[in-house]
C-alpha atoms as an extended CHARMM CRD file, in Angstrom:
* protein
*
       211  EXT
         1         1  UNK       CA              0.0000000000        0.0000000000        0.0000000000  PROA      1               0.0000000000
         2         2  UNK       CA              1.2520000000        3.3130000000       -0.5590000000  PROA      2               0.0000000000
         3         3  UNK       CA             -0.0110000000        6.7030000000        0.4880000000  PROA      3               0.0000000000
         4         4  UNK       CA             -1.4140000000        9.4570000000       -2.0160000000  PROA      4               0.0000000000
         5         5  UNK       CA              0.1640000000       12.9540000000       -2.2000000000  PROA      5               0.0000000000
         6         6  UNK       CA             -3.5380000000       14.3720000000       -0.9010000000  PROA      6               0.0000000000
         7         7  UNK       CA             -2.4200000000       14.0220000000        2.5680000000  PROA      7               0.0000000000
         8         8  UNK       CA              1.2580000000       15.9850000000        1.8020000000  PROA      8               0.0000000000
         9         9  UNK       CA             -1.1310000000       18.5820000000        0.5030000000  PROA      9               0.0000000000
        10        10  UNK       CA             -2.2780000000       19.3930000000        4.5190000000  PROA      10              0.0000000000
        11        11  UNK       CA              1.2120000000       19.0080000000        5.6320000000  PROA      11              0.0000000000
        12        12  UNK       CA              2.2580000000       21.6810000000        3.5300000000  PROA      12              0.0000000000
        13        13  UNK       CA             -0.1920000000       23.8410000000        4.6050000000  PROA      13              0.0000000000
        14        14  UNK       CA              0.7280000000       23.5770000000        8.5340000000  PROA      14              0.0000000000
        15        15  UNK       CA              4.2130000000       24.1480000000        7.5310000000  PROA      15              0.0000000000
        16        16  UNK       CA              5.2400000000       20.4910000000        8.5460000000  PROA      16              0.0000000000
        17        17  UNK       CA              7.6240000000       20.0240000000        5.3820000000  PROA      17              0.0000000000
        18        18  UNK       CA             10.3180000000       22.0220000000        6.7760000000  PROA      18              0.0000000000
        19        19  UNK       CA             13.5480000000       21.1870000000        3.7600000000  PROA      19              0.0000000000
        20        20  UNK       CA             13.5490000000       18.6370000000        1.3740000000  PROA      20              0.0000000000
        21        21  UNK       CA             14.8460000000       15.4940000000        3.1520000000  PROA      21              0.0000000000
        22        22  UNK       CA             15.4350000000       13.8340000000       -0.3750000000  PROA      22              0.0000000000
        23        23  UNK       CA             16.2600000000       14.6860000000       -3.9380000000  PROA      23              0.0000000000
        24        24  UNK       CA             14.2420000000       13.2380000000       -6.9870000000  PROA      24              0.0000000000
        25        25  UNK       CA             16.2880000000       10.2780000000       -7.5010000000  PROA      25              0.0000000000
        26        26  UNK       CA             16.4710000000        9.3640000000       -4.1090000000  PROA      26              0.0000000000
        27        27  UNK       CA             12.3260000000        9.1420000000       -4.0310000000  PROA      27              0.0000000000
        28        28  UNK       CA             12.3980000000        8.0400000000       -7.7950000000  PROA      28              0.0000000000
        29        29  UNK       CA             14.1800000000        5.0750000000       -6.3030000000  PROA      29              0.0000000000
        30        30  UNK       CA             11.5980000000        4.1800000000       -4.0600000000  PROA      30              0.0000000000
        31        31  UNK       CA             14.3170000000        2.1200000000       -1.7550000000  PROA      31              0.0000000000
        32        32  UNK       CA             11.7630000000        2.7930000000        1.1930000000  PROA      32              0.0000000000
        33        33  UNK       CA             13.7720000000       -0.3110000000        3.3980000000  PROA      33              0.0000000000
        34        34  UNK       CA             17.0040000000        1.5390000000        2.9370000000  PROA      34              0.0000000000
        35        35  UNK       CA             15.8420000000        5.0360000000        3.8800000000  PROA      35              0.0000000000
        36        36  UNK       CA             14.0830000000        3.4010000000        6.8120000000  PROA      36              0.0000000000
        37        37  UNK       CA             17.1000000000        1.8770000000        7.8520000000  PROA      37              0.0000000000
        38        38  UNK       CA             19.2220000000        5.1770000000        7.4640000000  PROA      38              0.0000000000
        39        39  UNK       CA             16.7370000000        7.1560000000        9.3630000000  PROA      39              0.0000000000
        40        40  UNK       CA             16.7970000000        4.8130000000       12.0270000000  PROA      40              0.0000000000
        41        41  UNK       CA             20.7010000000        4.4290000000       12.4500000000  PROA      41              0.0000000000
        42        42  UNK       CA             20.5930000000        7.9780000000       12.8910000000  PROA      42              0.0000000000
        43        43  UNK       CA             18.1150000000        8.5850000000       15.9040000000  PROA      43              0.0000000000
        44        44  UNK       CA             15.4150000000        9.9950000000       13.2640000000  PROA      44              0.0000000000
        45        45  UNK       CA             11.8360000000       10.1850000000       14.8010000000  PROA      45              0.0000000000
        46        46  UNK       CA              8.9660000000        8.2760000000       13.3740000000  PROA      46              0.0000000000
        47        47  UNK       CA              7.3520000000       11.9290000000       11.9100000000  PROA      47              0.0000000000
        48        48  UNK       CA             10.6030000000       11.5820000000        9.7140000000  PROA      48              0.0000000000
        49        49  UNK       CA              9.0100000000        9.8920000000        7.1130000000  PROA      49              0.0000000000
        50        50  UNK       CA              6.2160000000       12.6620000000        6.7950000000  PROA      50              0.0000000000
        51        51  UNK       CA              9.1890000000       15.0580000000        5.6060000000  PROA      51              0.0000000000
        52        52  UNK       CA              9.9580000000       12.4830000000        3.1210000000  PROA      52              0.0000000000
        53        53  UNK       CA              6.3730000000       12.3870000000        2.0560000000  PROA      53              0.0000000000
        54        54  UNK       CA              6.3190000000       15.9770000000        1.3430000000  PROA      54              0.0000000000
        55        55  UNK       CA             10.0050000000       15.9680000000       -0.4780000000  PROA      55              0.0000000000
        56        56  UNK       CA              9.1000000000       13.3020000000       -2.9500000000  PROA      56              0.0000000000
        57        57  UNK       CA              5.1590000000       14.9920000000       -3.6200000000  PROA      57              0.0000000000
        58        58  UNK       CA              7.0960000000       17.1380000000       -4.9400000000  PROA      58              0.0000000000
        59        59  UNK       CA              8.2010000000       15.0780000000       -7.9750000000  PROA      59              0.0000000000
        60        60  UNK       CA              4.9090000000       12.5490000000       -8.1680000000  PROA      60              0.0000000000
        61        61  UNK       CA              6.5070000000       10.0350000000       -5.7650000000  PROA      61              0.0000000000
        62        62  UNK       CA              4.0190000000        8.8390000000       -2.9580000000  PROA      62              0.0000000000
        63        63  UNK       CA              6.2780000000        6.2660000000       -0.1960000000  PROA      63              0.0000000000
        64        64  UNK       CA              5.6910000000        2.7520000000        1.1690000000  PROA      64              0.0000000000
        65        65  UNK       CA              5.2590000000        3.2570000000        4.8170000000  PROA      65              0.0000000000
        66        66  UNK       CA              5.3380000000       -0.6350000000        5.6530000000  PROA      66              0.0000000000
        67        67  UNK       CA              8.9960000000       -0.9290000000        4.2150000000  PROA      67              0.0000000000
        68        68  UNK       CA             10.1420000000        2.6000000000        5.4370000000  PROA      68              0.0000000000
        69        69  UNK       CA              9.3250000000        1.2210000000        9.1520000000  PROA      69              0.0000000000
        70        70  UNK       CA             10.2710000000       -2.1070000000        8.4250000000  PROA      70              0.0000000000
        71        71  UNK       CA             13.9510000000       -0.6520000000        7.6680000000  PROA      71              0.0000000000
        72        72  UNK       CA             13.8040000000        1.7560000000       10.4920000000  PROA      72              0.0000000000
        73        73  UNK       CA             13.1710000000       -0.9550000000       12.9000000000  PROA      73              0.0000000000
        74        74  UNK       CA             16.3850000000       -2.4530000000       11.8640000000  PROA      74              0.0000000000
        75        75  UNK       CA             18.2810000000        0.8100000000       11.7220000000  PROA      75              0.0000000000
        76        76  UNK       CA             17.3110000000        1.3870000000       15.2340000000  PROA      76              0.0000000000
        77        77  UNK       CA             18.8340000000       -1.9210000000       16.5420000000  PROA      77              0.0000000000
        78        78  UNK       CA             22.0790000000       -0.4470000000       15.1360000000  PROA      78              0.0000000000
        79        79  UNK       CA             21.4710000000        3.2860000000       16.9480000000  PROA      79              0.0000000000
        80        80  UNK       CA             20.2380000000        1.8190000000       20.2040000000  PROA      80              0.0000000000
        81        81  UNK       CA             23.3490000000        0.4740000000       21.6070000000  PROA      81              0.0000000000
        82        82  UNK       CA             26.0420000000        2.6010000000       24.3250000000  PROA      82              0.0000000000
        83        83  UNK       CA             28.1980000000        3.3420000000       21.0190000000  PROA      83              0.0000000000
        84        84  UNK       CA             24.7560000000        4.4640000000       18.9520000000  PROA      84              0.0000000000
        85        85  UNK       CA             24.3930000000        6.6230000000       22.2690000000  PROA      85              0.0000000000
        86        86  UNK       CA             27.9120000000        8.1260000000       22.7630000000  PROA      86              0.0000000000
        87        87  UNK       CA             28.7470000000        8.5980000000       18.8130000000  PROA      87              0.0000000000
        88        88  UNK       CA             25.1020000000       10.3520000000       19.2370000000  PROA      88              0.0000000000
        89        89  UNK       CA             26.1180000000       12.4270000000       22.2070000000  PROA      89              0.0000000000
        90        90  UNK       CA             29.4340000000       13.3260000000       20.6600000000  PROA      90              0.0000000000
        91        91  UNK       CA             28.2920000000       14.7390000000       17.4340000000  PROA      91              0.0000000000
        92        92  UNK       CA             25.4840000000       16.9460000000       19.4800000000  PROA      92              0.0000000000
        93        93  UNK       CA             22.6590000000       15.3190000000       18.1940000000  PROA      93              0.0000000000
        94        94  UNK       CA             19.3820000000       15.2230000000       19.7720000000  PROA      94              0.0000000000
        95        95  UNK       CA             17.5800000000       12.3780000000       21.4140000000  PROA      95              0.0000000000
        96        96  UNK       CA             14.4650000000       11.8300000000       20.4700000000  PROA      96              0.0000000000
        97        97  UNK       CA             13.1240000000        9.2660000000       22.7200000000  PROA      97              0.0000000000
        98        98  UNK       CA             13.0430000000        6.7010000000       19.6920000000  PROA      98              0.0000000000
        99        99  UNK       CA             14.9770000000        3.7240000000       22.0120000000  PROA      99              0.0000000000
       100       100  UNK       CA             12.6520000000        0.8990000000       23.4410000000  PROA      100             0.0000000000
       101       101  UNK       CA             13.0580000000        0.4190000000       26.9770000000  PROA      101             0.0000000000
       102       102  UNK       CA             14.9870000000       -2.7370000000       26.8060000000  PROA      102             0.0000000000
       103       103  UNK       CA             17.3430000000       -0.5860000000       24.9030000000  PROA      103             0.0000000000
       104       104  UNK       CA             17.0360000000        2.8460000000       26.1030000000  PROA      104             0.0000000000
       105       105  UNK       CA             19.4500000000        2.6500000000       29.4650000000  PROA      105             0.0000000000
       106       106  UNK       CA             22.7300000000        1.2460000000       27.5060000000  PROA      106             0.0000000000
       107       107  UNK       CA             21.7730000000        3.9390000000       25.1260000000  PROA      107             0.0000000000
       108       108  UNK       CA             21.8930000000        6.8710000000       27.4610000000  PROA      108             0.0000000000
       109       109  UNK       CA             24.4860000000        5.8910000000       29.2270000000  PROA      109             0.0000000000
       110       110  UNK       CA             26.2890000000        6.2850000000       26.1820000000  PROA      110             0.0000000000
       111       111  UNK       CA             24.6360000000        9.3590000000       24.9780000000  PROA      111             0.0000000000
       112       112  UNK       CA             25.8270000000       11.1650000000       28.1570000000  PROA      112             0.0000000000
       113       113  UNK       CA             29.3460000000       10.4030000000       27.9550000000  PROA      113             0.0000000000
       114       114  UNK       CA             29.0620000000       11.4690000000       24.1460000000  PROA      114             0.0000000000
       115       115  UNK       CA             27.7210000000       14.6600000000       25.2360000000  PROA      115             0.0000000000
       116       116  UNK       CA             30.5910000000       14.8540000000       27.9680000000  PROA      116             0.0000000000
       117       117  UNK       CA             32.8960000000       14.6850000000       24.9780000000  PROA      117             0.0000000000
       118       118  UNK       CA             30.8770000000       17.2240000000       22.9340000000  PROA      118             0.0000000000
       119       119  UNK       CA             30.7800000000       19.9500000000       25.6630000000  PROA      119             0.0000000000
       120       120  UNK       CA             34.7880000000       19.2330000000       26.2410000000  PROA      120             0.0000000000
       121       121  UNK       CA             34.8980000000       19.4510000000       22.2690000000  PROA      121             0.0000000000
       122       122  UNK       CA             32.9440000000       22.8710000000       21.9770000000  PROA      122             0.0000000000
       123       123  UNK       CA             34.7100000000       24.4390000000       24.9970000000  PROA      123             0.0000000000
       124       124  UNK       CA             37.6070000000       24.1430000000       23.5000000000  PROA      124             0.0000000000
       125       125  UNK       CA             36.6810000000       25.3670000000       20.0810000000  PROA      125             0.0000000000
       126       126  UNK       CA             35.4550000000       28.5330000000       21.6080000000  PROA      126             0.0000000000
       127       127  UNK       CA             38.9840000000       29.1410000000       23.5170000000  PROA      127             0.0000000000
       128       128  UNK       CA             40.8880000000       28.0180000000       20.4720000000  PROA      128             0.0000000000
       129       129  UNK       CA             38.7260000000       30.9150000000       18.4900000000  PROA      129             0.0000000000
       130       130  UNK       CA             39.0150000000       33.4640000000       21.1060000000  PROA      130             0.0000000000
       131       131  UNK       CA             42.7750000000       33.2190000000       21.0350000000  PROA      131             0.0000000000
       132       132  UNK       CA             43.1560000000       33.5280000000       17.5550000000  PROA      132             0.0000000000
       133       133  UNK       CA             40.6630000000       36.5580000000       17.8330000000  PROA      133             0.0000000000
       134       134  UNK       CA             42.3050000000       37.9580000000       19.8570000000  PROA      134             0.0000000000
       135       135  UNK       CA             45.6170000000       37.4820000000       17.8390000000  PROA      135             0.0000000000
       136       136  UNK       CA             44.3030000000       38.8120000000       14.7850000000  PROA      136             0.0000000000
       137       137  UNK       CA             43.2320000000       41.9900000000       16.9600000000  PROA      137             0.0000000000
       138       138  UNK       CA             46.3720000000       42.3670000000       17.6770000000  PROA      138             0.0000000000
       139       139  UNK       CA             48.2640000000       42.4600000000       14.7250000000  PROA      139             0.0000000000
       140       140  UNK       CA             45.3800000000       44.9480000000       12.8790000000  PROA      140             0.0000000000
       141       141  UNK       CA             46.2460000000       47.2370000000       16.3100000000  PROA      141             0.0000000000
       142       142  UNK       CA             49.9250000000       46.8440000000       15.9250000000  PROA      142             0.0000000000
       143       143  UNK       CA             49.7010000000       47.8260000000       11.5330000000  PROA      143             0.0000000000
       144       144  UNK       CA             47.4210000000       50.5650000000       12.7300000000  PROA      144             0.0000000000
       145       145  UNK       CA             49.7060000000       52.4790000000       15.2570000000  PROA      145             0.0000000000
       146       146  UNK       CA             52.6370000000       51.8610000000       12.8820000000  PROA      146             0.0000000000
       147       147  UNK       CA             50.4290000000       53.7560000000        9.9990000000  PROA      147             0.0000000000
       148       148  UNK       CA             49.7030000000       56.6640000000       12.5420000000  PROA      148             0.0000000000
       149       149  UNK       CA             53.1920000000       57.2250000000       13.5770000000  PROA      149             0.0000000000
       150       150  UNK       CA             53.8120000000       57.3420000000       10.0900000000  PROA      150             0.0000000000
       151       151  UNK       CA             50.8380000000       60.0350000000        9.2690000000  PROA      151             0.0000000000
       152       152  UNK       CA             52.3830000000       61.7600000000       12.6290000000  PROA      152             0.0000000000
       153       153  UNK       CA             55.6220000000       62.1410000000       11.0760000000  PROA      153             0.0000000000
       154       154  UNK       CA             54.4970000000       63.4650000000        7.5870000000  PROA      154             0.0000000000
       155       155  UNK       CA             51.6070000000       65.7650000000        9.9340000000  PROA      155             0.0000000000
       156       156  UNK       CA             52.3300000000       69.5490000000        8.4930000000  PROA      156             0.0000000000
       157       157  UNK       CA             50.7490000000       71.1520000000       11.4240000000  PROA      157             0.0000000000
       158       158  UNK       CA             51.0530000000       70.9930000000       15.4800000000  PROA      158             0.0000000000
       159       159  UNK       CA             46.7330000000       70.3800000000       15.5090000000  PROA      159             0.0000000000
       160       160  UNK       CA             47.2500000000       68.0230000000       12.9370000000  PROA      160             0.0000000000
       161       161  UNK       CA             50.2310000000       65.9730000000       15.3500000000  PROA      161             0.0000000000
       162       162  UNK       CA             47.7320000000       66.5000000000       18.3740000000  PROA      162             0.0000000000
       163       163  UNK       CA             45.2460000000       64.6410000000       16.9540000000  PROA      163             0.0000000000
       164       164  UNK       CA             46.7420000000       62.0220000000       15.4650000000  PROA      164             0.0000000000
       165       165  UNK       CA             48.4700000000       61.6900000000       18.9610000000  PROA      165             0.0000000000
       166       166  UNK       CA             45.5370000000       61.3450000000       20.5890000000  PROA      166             0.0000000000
       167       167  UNK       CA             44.3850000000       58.5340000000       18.3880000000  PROA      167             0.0000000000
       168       168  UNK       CA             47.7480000000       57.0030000000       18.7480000000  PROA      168             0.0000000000
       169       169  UNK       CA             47.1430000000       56.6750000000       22.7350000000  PROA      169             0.0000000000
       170       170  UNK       CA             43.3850000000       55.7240000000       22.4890000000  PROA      170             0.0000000000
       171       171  UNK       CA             44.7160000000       52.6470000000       20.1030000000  PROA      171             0.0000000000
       172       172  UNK       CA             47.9490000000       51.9560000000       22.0510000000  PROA      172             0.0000000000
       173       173  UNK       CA             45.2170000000       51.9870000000       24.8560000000  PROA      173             0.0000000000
       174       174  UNK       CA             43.2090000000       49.2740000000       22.7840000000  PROA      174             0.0000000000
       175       175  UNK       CA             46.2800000000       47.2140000000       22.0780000000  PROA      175             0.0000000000
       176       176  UNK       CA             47.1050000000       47.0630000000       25.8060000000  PROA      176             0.0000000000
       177       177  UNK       CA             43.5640000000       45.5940000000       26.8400000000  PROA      177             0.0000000000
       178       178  UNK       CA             43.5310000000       43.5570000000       23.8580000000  PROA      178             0.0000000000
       179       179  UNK       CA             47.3150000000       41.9010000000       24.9940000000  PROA      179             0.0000000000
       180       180  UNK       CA             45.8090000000       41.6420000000       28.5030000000  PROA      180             0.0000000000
       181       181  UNK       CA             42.5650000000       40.1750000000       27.3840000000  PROA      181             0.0000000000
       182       182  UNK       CA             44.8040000000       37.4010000000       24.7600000000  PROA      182             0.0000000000
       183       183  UNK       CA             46.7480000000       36.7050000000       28.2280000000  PROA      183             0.0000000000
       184       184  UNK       CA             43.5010000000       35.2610000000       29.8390000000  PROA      184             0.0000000000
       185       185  UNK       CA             42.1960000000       33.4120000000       26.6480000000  PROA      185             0.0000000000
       186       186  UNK       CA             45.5210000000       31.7170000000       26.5150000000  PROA      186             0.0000000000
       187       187  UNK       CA             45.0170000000       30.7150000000       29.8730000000  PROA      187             0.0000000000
       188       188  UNK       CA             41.4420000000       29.3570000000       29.4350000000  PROA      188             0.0000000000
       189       189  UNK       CA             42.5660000000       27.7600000000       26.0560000000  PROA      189             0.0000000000
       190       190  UNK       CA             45.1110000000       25.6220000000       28.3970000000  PROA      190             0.0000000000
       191       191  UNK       CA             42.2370000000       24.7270000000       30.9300000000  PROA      191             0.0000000000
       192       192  UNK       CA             39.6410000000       23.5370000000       27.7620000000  PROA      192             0.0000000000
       193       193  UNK       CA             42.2090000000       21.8870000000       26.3570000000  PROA      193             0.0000000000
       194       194  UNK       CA             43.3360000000       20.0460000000       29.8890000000  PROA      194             0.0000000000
       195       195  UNK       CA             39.7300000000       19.3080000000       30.4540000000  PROA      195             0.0000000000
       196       196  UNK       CA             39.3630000000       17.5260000000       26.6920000000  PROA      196             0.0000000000
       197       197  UNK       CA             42.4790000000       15.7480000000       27.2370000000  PROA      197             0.0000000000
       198       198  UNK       CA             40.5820000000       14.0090000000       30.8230000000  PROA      198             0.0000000000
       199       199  UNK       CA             37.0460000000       13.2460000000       29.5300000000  PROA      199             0.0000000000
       200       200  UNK       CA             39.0370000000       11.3750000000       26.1040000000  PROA      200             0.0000000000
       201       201  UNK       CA             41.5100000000        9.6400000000       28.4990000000  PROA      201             0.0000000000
       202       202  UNK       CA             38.8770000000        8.9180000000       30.7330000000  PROA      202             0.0000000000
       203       203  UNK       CA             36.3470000000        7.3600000000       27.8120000000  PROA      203             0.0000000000
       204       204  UNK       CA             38.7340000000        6.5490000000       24.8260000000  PROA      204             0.0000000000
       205       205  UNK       CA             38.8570000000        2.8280000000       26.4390000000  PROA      205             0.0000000000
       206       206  UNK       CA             35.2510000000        2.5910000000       26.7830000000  PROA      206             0.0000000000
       207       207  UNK       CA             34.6650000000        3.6150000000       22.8130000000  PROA      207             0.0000000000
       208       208  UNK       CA             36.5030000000        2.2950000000       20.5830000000  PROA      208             0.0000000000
       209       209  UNK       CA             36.5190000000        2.7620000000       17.5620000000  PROA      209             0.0000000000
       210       210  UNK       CA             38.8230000000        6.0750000000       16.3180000000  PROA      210             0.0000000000
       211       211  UNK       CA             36.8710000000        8.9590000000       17.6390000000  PROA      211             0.0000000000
């Protein structure tokens, strides 16, 4: 059995189809059992296949809900495990309560670990960025004052040199914070990247598998 497009028709109307989820010859396939399977190995909700409903209306293509779930039941097997979880976790994905309960407590277990791993991940990002922020600052502040002294030097007037001396303090002013401010992001890039180092020491023998 496979559903009509009069039904994608309402879903459009609430707003429900969101992106495309496929392309034409993905639906044009019509490999329901393998997209089933794919959404399921990645933690997709049920209301998944509604989004490919309204992708492949699109081109003409209705879907076969019996093999989509058939496939997704199998993907899920795959995604429901303490790897499933932490590779979940890791890559900041979003659980969507899709895990029977047999299932669901390895899964989580893993998940949180992942997302120990994730936060470690992202905190470090953000120090890794706000040195090299900060860096850049610097330089521009540092091509900047040389360019002023150089104006000051070729200034024709004394109100002309006053000025431009005044800007040169409010940027040397800027460069000082700026040197004082990289000082501290170096610091908290050595404590994000301490913390990282722990949570993958701790958990590297728990996953394997070359994360």
């Amino acid at each position: 059995m496979r559903w009509s497009a009069f039904p994608v028709l309402i879903l459009l109307a609430l707003g429900f189809s969101g992106c495309a989820t496929m392309t034409q010859g993905e639906c044009l396939s019509g490999n329901w059992l393998r997209v089933g399977y794919q959404d399921g190995a990645a933690g997709h909700p049920p209301s998944r296949l509604g989004n490919h409903e309204a992708a492949c209306a699109a081109h003409g293509v209705g879907v076969d809900p019996q093999a989509y779930f058939d496939g997704r039941e199998r993907g899920l097997v795959e995604y429901c495990t303490p790897w499933g979880g932490f590779n979940a976790g890791r890559n900041g994905r979003t659980y969507h309560g899709v895990c029977a309960y047999e299932s669901e407590g390895a899964f989580l277990t893993g998940y949180t670990d992942g997302r120990h791993v994730h936060e470690a991940d992202q905190y470090a990002s953000r120090a890794r960025s706000d040195v090299s922020s900060l860096e850049s600052r610097i330089r521009r502040l540092q091509r900047d004052i040389d360019r002023l002294r150089g104006r000051m030097e070729s200034a024709e007037s004394s109100d002309d040199r006053k000025a431009l001396a005044a800007e040169l303090q409010a940027l040397r002013g800027e460069l000082r914070q700026a040197e004082r401010s990289l000082v501290q992001a170096r610091r908290e890039h050595d404590l994000a990247e301490r913390e990282l180092q722990r949570v993958r020491y701790l958990l590297e023998p728990r996953y394997h598998g070359g994360w």
